[in-house]
Short mmCIF file of N, CA and C in Angstrom, two decimals:
data_model
loop_
_atom_site.label_atom_id
_atom_site.label_comp_id
_atom_site.label_asym_id
_atom_site.label_seq_id
_atom_site.Cartn_x
_atom_site.Cartn_y
_atom_site.Cartn_z
N MET A 3 0.85 -1.18 0.00
CA MET A 3 0.00 0.00 0.00
C MET A 3 0.89 1.24 0.00
N SER A 4 0.60 2.17 -0.89
CA SER A 4 1.42 3.39 -0.95
C SER A 4 1.02 4.35 0.15
N SER A 5 1.92 5.29 0.45
CA SER A 5 1.61 6.27 1.49
C SER A 5 0.44 7.16 1.08
N ARG A 6 0.28 7.37 -0.23
CA ARG A 6 -0.86 8.18 -0.69
C ARG A 6 -2.18 7.49 -0.33
N THR A 7 -2.25 6.19 -0.55
CA THR A 7 -3.47 5.46 -0.26
C THR A 7 -3.74 5.44 1.24
N SER A 8 -2.73 5.17 2.04
CA SER A 8 -2.94 5.09 3.48
C SER A 8 -3.30 6.43 4.09
N LEU A 9 -2.89 7.53 3.47
CA LEU A 9 -3.20 8.85 4.01
C LEU A 9 -4.67 9.20 3.87
N THR A 10 -5.35 8.66 2.88
CA THR A 10 -6.73 9.05 2.64
C THR A 10 -7.66 8.55 3.71
N SER A 11 -7.36 7.47 4.35
CA SER A 11 -8.28 6.90 5.32
C SER A 11 -7.95 7.24 6.78
N GLN A 12 -6.81 7.80 7.02
CA GLN A 12 -6.43 8.06 8.41
C GLN A 12 -7.02 9.37 8.91
N PRO A 13 -7.48 9.38 10.16
CA PRO A 13 -7.99 10.64 10.72
C PRO A 13 -6.82 11.60 10.99
N ILE A 14 -7.09 12.89 10.79
CA ILE A 14 -6.08 13.92 11.00
C ILE A 14 -6.46 14.70 12.24
N THR A 15 -5.49 14.88 13.14
CA THR A 15 -5.71 15.73 14.30
C THR A 15 -4.65 16.84 14.28
N ILE A 16 -5.01 17.96 14.85
CA ILE A 16 -4.05 19.05 14.97
C ILE A 16 -3.77 19.22 16.45
N ARG A 17 -2.48 19.18 16.77
CA ARG A 17 -2.07 19.32 18.17
C ARG A 17 -0.91 20.30 18.26
N ARG A 18 -0.72 20.81 19.46
CA ARG A 18 0.42 21.70 19.70
C ARG A 18 1.70 20.91 19.51
N ALA A 19 2.63 21.46 18.76
CA ALA A 19 3.93 20.81 18.58
C ALA A 19 4.72 20.90 19.88
N VAL A 20 5.54 19.91 20.10
CA VAL A 20 6.40 19.87 21.29
C VAL A 20 7.86 19.74 20.84
N ALA A 21 8.76 19.95 21.76
CA ALA A 21 10.19 19.96 21.45
C ALA A 21 10.63 18.72 20.69
N ARG A 22 10.09 17.56 21.03
CA ARG A 22 10.53 16.34 20.35
C ARG A 22 10.08 16.26 18.89
N ASP A 23 9.21 17.18 18.45
CA ASP A 23 8.80 17.25 17.05
C ASP A 23 9.81 18.01 16.18
N ALA A 24 10.76 18.66 16.79
CA ALA A 24 11.66 19.57 16.06
C ALA A 24 12.33 18.90 14.85
N ARG A 25 12.85 17.73 15.00
CA ARG A 25 13.52 17.06 13.89
C ARG A 25 12.55 16.76 12.75
N ARG A 26 11.36 16.28 13.10
CA ARG A 26 10.38 15.96 12.07
C ARG A 26 9.95 17.21 11.30
N LEU A 27 9.76 18.31 12.03
CA LEU A 27 9.36 19.55 11.36
C LEU A 27 10.49 20.07 10.48
N THR A 28 11.71 19.98 10.95
CA THR A 28 12.85 20.40 10.15
C THR A 28 12.96 19.56 8.88
N ARG A 29 12.78 18.25 8.99
CA ARG A 29 12.82 17.37 7.81
C ARG A 29 11.73 17.74 6.81
N LEU A 30 10.56 18.09 7.33
CA LEU A 30 9.45 18.48 6.45
C LEU A 30 9.79 19.73 5.66
N VAL A 31 10.39 20.72 6.33
CA VAL A 31 10.79 21.96 5.66
C VAL A 31 11.87 21.66 4.61
N ARG A 32 12.93 21.00 5.02
CA ARG A 32 14.05 20.76 4.10
C ARG A 32 13.71 19.81 2.97
N GLY A 33 12.73 18.93 3.19
CA GLY A 33 12.36 17.94 2.18
C GLY A 33 11.27 18.39 1.23
N SER A 34 10.77 19.60 1.39
CA SER A 34 9.67 20.09 0.56
C SER A 34 10.10 20.24 -0.90
N SER A 35 9.35 19.62 -1.80
CA SER A 35 9.69 19.74 -3.22
C SER A 35 9.45 21.17 -3.73
N ALA A 36 8.70 21.97 -2.99
CA ALA A 36 8.49 23.37 -3.38
C ALA A 36 9.79 24.18 -3.25
N TYR A 37 10.77 23.63 -2.57
CA TYR A 37 12.04 24.33 -2.37
C TYR A 37 13.19 23.61 -3.07
N GLU A 38 12.92 23.05 -4.21
CA GLU A 38 13.97 22.43 -5.01
C GLU A 38 14.51 23.44 -6.02
N GLY A 39 15.60 23.10 -6.64
CA GLY A 39 16.17 23.95 -7.68
C GLY A 39 16.60 25.30 -7.15
N LYS A 40 16.16 26.37 -7.83
CA LYS A 40 16.61 27.71 -7.46
C LYS A 40 16.15 28.12 -6.06
N TYR A 41 15.15 27.45 -5.50
CA TYR A 41 14.64 27.79 -4.17
C TYR A 41 15.35 27.04 -3.03
N ALA A 42 16.20 26.09 -3.36
CA ALA A 42 16.82 25.23 -2.35
C ALA A 42 17.60 26.00 -1.29
N ALA A 43 18.25 27.08 -1.67
CA ALA A 43 19.08 27.84 -0.72
C ALA A 43 18.25 28.40 0.44
N ALA A 44 16.98 28.65 0.21
CA ALA A 44 16.14 29.26 1.25
C ALA A 44 15.93 28.34 2.44
N VAL A 45 16.02 27.01 2.23
CA VAL A 45 15.79 26.08 3.34
C VAL A 45 16.97 25.15 3.62
N ALA A 46 18.04 25.32 2.89
CA ALA A 46 19.18 24.40 3.00
C ALA A 46 19.65 24.19 4.43
N GLY A 47 19.82 25.23 5.19
CA GLY A 47 20.29 25.08 6.56
C GLY A 47 19.20 25.37 7.58
N TYR A 48 17.95 25.41 7.11
CA TYR A 48 16.85 25.79 8.00
C TYR A 48 16.64 24.75 9.09
N ARG A 49 16.35 25.24 10.27
CA ARG A 49 16.13 24.35 11.41
C ARG A 49 14.96 24.87 12.23
N VAL A 50 14.01 24.00 12.51
CA VAL A 50 12.93 24.30 13.45
C VAL A 50 13.36 23.66 14.75
N GLY A 51 13.88 24.46 15.66
CA GLY A 51 14.43 23.93 16.90
C GLY A 51 13.42 23.92 18.04
N PRO A 52 13.73 23.18 19.09
CA PRO A 52 12.86 23.15 20.26
C PRO A 52 12.60 24.55 20.83
N ASP A 53 13.60 25.42 20.77
CA ASP A 53 13.43 26.79 21.27
C ASP A 53 12.40 27.56 20.45
N TYR A 54 12.40 27.36 19.14
CA TYR A 54 11.41 28.00 18.27
C TYR A 54 10.00 27.50 18.60
N ILE A 55 9.88 26.19 18.78
CA ILE A 55 8.59 25.59 19.10
C ILE A 55 8.05 26.12 20.43
N GLU A 56 8.92 26.31 21.39
CA GLU A 56 8.50 26.83 22.69
C GLU A 56 8.15 28.31 22.64
N ALA A 57 8.79 29.07 21.76
CA ALA A 57 8.59 30.52 21.70
C ALA A 57 7.36 30.93 20.90
N HIS A 58 6.87 30.06 20.01
CA HIS A 58 5.77 30.42 19.12
C HIS A 58 4.65 29.39 19.20
N ARG A 59 3.54 29.73 18.60
CA ARG A 59 2.40 28.81 18.54
C ARG A 59 2.59 27.93 17.31
N VAL A 60 3.17 26.77 17.53
CA VAL A 60 3.45 25.82 16.46
C VAL A 60 2.51 24.63 16.64
N PHE A 61 1.79 24.30 15.58
CA PHE A 61 0.82 23.22 15.62
C PHE A 61 1.10 22.25 14.49
N ALA A 62 0.93 20.96 14.77
CA ALA A 62 1.20 19.91 13.79
C ALA A 62 -0.09 19.18 13.43
N ALA A 63 -0.26 18.90 12.15
CA ALA A 63 -1.33 18.02 11.67
C ALA A 63 -0.75 16.62 11.69
N VAL A 64 -1.38 15.74 12.45
CA VAL A 64 -0.83 14.41 12.67
C VAL A 64 -1.85 13.36 12.23
N GLY A 65 -1.35 12.36 11.53
CA GLY A 65 -2.14 11.20 11.16
C GLY A 65 -1.50 9.98 11.77
N THR A 66 -2.26 8.93 11.94
CA THR A 66 -1.73 7.70 12.52
C THR A 66 -1.77 6.61 11.46
N ASP A 67 -0.64 5.94 11.29
CA ASP A 67 -0.60 4.80 10.39
C ASP A 67 0.06 3.64 11.13
N LYS A 68 0.44 2.60 10.42
CA LYS A 68 1.03 1.41 11.07
C LYS A 68 2.31 1.72 11.82
N GLN A 69 3.03 2.76 11.41
CA GLN A 69 4.27 3.13 12.08
C GLN A 69 4.03 4.05 13.27
N GLY A 70 2.81 4.47 13.51
CA GLY A 70 2.50 5.37 14.62
C GLY A 70 2.10 6.73 14.12
N ASP A 71 2.25 7.74 14.98
CA ASP A 71 1.89 9.10 14.60
C ASP A 71 2.85 9.62 13.54
N ARG A 72 2.28 10.30 12.56
CA ARG A 72 3.06 10.84 11.46
C ARG A 72 2.68 12.30 11.26
N VAL A 73 3.67 13.19 11.30
CA VAL A 73 3.43 14.61 11.06
C VAL A 73 3.24 14.82 9.57
N LEU A 74 2.05 15.30 9.19
CA LEU A 74 1.71 15.50 7.79
C LEU A 74 1.86 16.96 7.37
N GLY A 75 1.91 17.84 8.36
CA GLY A 75 2.05 19.26 8.08
C GLY A 75 2.12 20.02 9.38
N PHE A 76 2.45 21.31 9.28
CA PHE A 76 2.50 22.14 10.48
C PHE A 76 2.46 23.60 10.10
N TYR A 77 2.17 24.42 11.09
CA TYR A 77 2.25 25.87 10.91
C TYR A 77 2.79 26.50 12.18
N SER A 78 3.26 27.74 12.02
CA SER A 78 3.74 28.52 13.14
C SER A 78 3.11 29.90 13.08
N LEU A 79 2.45 30.28 14.17
CA LEU A 79 1.84 31.59 14.28
C LEU A 79 2.68 32.42 15.25
N VAL A 80 3.23 33.51 14.75
CA VAL A 80 3.97 34.46 15.57
C VAL A 80 3.00 35.56 15.95
N LEU A 81 2.93 35.91 17.22
CA LEU A 81 1.94 36.89 17.67
C LEU A 81 2.36 38.33 17.51
N ALA A 82 3.65 38.63 17.66
CA ALA A 82 4.08 40.03 17.61
C ALA A 82 5.32 40.17 16.73
N PRO A 83 5.18 40.77 15.57
CA PRO A 83 3.94 41.17 14.93
C PRO A 83 3.22 39.94 14.38
N PRO A 84 1.89 39.99 14.22
CA PRO A 84 1.12 38.82 13.80
C PRO A 84 1.54 38.32 12.42
N GLU A 85 2.05 37.09 12.39
CA GLU A 85 2.51 36.53 11.11
C GLU A 85 2.40 35.02 11.11
N LEU A 86 1.94 34.48 9.99
CA LEU A 86 2.03 33.05 9.74
C LEU A 86 3.44 32.85 9.23
N ASP A 87 4.33 32.40 10.11
CA ASP A 87 5.75 32.34 9.78
C ASP A 87 6.07 31.12 8.93
N LEU A 88 5.49 29.99 9.25
CA LEU A 88 5.75 28.75 8.53
C LEU A 88 4.43 28.02 8.28
N LEU A 89 4.30 27.41 7.13
CA LEU A 89 3.19 26.51 6.84
C LEU A 89 3.70 25.52 5.81
N PHE A 90 3.78 24.26 6.21
CA PHE A 90 4.27 23.21 5.33
C PHE A 90 3.35 22.01 5.42
N VAL A 91 3.12 21.37 4.29
CA VAL A 91 2.41 20.09 4.23
C VAL A 91 3.34 19.13 3.49
N ALA A 92 3.49 17.93 4.03
CA ALA A 92 4.35 16.92 3.40
C ALA A 92 3.92 16.71 1.96
N ASP A 93 4.88 16.54 1.08
CA ASP A 93 4.58 16.38 -0.35
C ASP A 93 3.53 15.29 -0.58
N GLU A 94 3.68 14.16 0.08
CA GLU A 94 2.77 13.03 -0.15
C GLU A 94 1.38 13.26 0.44
N ALA A 95 1.23 14.29 1.25
CA ALA A 95 -0.07 14.58 1.87
C ALA A 95 -0.79 15.76 1.22
N GLN A 96 -0.17 16.38 0.24
CA GLN A 96 -0.79 17.55 -0.40
C GLN A 96 -2.00 17.14 -1.24
N GLY A 97 -2.94 18.07 -1.35
CA GLY A 97 -4.15 17.81 -2.11
C GLY A 97 -5.23 17.12 -1.32
N ARG A 98 -5.07 16.99 -0.02
CA ARG A 98 -6.04 16.29 0.82
C ARG A 98 -6.71 17.22 1.83
N GLY A 99 -6.51 18.53 1.67
CA GLY A 99 -7.17 19.48 2.55
C GLY A 99 -6.43 19.79 3.84
N ILE A 100 -5.24 19.25 4.00
CA ILE A 100 -4.49 19.47 5.25
C ILE A 100 -4.05 20.93 5.36
N GLY A 101 -3.60 21.53 4.28
CA GLY A 101 -3.21 22.94 4.31
C GLY A 101 -4.38 23.82 4.68
N ARG A 102 -5.53 23.56 4.09
CA ARG A 102 -6.75 24.31 4.40
C ARG A 102 -7.13 24.13 5.87
N LEU A 103 -7.01 22.92 6.37
CA LEU A 103 -7.30 22.62 7.78
C LEU A 103 -6.35 23.40 8.70
N LEU A 104 -5.07 23.44 8.34
CA LEU A 104 -4.09 24.18 9.14
C LEU A 104 -4.38 25.68 9.13
N VAL A 105 -4.77 26.22 7.98
CA VAL A 105 -5.09 27.65 7.90
C VAL A 105 -6.31 27.96 8.76
N ALA A 106 -7.34 27.13 8.71
CA ALA A 106 -8.53 27.36 9.54
C ALA A 106 -8.17 27.31 11.03
N HIS A 107 -7.31 26.38 11.39
CA HIS A 107 -6.86 26.27 12.78
C HIS A 107 -6.07 27.51 13.19
N MET A 108 -5.20 27.97 12.29
CA MET A 108 -4.40 29.17 12.56
C MET A 108 -5.31 30.37 12.79
N GLN A 109 -6.34 30.51 11.97
CA GLN A 109 -7.27 31.63 12.13
C GLN A 109 -8.00 31.55 13.46
N SER A 110 -8.35 30.36 13.87
CA SER A 110 -8.99 30.18 15.17
C SER A 110 -8.05 30.56 16.31
N GLU A 111 -6.80 30.14 16.21
CA GLU A 111 -5.80 30.50 17.23
C GLU A 111 -5.56 32.01 17.24
N ALA A 112 -5.53 32.62 16.07
CA ALA A 112 -5.34 34.07 15.98
C ALA A 112 -6.51 34.80 16.64
N ARG A 113 -7.72 34.31 16.40
CA ARG A 113 -8.91 34.91 17.01
C ARG A 113 -8.83 34.83 18.53
N VAL A 114 -8.48 33.67 19.04
CA VAL A 114 -8.35 33.47 20.49
C VAL A 114 -7.31 34.41 21.08
N ALA A 115 -6.25 34.67 20.32
CA ALA A 115 -5.18 35.57 20.77
C ALA A 115 -5.55 37.05 20.62
N GLY A 116 -6.73 37.33 20.07
CA GLY A 116 -7.17 38.70 19.92
C GLY A 116 -6.67 39.40 18.67
N LEU A 117 -6.19 38.64 17.71
CA LEU A 117 -5.68 39.23 16.47
C LEU A 117 -6.81 39.39 15.46
N ASP A 118 -6.75 40.46 14.66
CA ASP A 118 -7.75 40.62 13.61
C ASP A 118 -7.14 40.44 12.21
N ARG A 119 -5.80 40.37 12.15
CA ARG A 119 -5.10 40.18 10.88
C ARG A 119 -3.82 39.38 11.13
N VAL A 120 -3.47 38.59 10.14
CA VAL A 120 -2.22 37.83 10.20
C VAL A 120 -1.56 37.93 8.83
N LYS A 121 -0.33 38.41 8.80
CA LYS A 121 0.43 38.55 7.56
C LYS A 121 1.14 37.24 7.24
N VAL A 122 1.36 37.02 5.95
CA VAL A 122 2.18 35.89 5.52
C VAL A 122 2.96 36.32 4.27
N VAL A 123 4.26 36.07 4.30
CA VAL A 123 5.09 36.27 3.12
C VAL A 123 5.17 34.90 2.45
N SER A 124 4.60 34.82 1.26
CA SER A 124 4.44 33.54 0.58
C SER A 124 5.67 33.16 -0.23
N HIS A 125 5.90 31.87 -0.26
CA HIS A 125 6.84 31.30 -1.22
C HIS A 125 6.13 31.36 -2.57
N LEU A 126 6.83 31.69 -3.64
CA LEU A 126 6.17 31.86 -4.95
C LEU A 126 5.28 30.68 -5.35
N PRO A 127 5.74 29.42 -5.22
CA PRO A 127 4.88 28.30 -5.61
C PRO A 127 3.61 28.16 -4.75
N ALA A 128 3.55 28.81 -3.59
CA ALA A 128 2.38 28.70 -2.71
C ALA A 128 1.39 29.84 -2.91
N GLU A 129 1.68 30.75 -3.81
CA GLU A 129 0.82 31.93 -3.99
C GLU A 129 -0.62 31.55 -4.29
N ASP A 130 -0.85 30.63 -5.20
CA ASP A 130 -2.22 30.22 -5.54
C ASP A 130 -2.94 29.60 -4.34
N PHE A 131 -2.21 28.82 -3.56
CA PHE A 131 -2.81 28.23 -2.36
C PHE A 131 -3.36 29.31 -1.44
N TYR A 132 -2.56 30.33 -1.17
CA TYR A 132 -3.02 31.39 -0.26
C TYR A 132 -4.24 32.13 -0.81
N HIS A 133 -4.29 32.33 -2.11
CA HIS A 133 -5.49 32.92 -2.72
C HIS A 133 -6.70 32.02 -2.46
N ARG A 134 -6.54 30.71 -2.67
CA ARG A 134 -7.66 29.78 -2.52
C ARG A 134 -8.18 29.70 -1.08
N VAL A 135 -7.32 29.93 -0.10
CA VAL A 135 -7.77 29.82 1.29
C VAL A 135 -8.15 31.18 1.89
N GLY A 136 -8.30 32.18 1.04
CA GLY A 136 -8.87 33.44 1.48
C GLY A 136 -7.92 34.55 1.87
N ALA A 137 -6.63 34.38 1.66
CA ALA A 137 -5.69 35.46 1.95
C ALA A 137 -5.79 36.53 0.87
N VAL A 138 -5.54 37.77 1.24
CA VAL A 138 -5.62 38.90 0.33
C VAL A 138 -4.20 39.43 0.11
N ARG A 139 -3.86 39.62 -1.15
CA ARG A 139 -2.52 40.14 -1.47
C ARG A 139 -2.44 41.60 -1.05
N ILE A 140 -1.38 41.94 -0.28
CA ILE A 140 -1.22 43.31 0.21
C ILE A 140 0.07 43.96 -0.25
N GLY A 141 0.95 43.21 -0.90
CA GLY A 141 2.20 43.81 -1.33
C GLY A 141 3.22 42.78 -1.76
N THR A 142 4.47 43.21 -1.75
CA THR A 142 5.58 42.36 -2.16
C THR A 142 6.72 42.52 -1.16
N ALA A 143 7.23 41.40 -0.68
CA ALA A 143 8.43 41.40 0.16
C ALA A 143 9.62 41.29 -0.78
N LEU A 144 10.53 42.24 -0.68
CA LEU A 144 11.68 42.26 -1.58
C LEU A 144 12.70 41.19 -1.22
N ALA A 145 13.48 40.81 -2.19
CA ALA A 145 14.53 39.80 -2.00
C ALA A 145 15.40 40.16 -0.81
N ASN A 146 15.92 39.14 -0.17
CA ASN A 146 16.75 39.31 1.02
C ASN A 146 17.99 38.41 0.88
N PRO A 147 18.93 38.77 -0.03
CA PRO A 147 20.12 37.94 -0.25
C PRO A 147 20.95 37.79 1.02
N PRO A 148 21.65 36.72 1.21
CA PRO A 148 21.88 35.65 0.25
C PRO A 148 20.84 34.52 0.30
N ALA A 149 20.03 34.42 1.35
CA ALA A 149 19.11 33.29 1.48
C ALA A 149 17.96 33.36 0.48
N VAL A 150 17.38 34.51 0.28
CA VAL A 150 16.22 34.64 -0.61
C VAL A 150 16.58 35.65 -1.70
N LEU A 151 16.70 35.14 -2.92
CA LEU A 151 17.17 35.97 -4.03
C LEU A 151 16.03 36.51 -4.90
N TRP A 152 14.80 36.33 -4.50
CA TRP A 152 13.66 36.71 -5.31
C TRP A 152 12.63 37.44 -4.45
N ASP A 153 11.85 38.29 -5.11
CA ASP A 153 10.74 38.96 -4.43
C ASP A 153 9.63 37.93 -4.16
N ARG A 154 8.87 38.16 -3.09
CA ARG A 154 7.81 37.23 -2.70
C ARG A 154 6.50 37.98 -2.46
N PRO A 155 5.39 37.36 -2.82
CA PRO A 155 4.10 38.00 -2.56
C PRO A 155 3.80 38.02 -1.06
N GLU A 156 3.23 39.13 -0.63
CA GLU A 156 2.87 39.30 0.78
C GLU A 156 1.34 39.30 0.86
N PHE A 157 0.81 38.49 1.77
CA PHE A 157 -0.63 38.34 1.93
C PHE A 157 -1.04 38.69 3.35
N GLU A 158 -2.34 38.79 3.52
CA GLU A 158 -2.90 39.02 4.85
C GLU A 158 -4.18 38.19 4.97
N PHE A 159 -4.29 37.52 6.10
CA PHE A 159 -5.55 36.88 6.46
C PHE A 159 -6.28 37.84 7.38
N ARG A 160 -7.50 38.12 7.08
CA ARG A 160 -8.34 38.91 7.98
C ARG A 160 -9.07 37.92 8.85
N VAL A 161 -8.94 38.09 10.15
CA VAL A 161 -9.50 37.15 11.11
C VAL A 161 -10.81 37.72 11.63
N PRO A 162 -11.93 37.14 11.19
CA PRO A 162 -13.21 37.66 11.65
C PRO A 162 -13.46 37.29 13.11
N SER A 163 -14.10 38.20 13.83
CA SER A 163 -14.49 37.87 15.20
C SER A 163 -15.74 37.02 15.13
N GLU A 164 -15.92 36.19 16.14
CA GLU A 164 -17.09 35.30 16.12
C GLU A 164 -18.29 35.94 16.75
#
């Protein structure tokens, strides 16, 4: 059975990430096919460390398979200034609504924290995704050499109060 097939039937839960998730989250970032080729330098030495997980609101989408719990995606919400700092879904789990689920969870967490807007600087290949999940384009983040050699679209999620 392929991992694609097994992912469709497993329930997905979102939980707060803990320090022991750091390696798995780092592997997810570095292994993302969205960061291959000219984009590879942006994540080559990237590390999601236990200190980062403790300092920010980091949540993981987890599925259970025969090997146990499997991190399928995650996001990080920074409160000051309000920003969706990281959002990754494992390549083999994309197209199953996990990114949309993570964004909805992020918006709920932002609402609880009293935020009405959350900014995100998008990776170019993720621009369409952010449009589809309701983010509004507000500008362009300029290149930041040597790690990021290209301009990136800047979006904002408006967080409605309930």
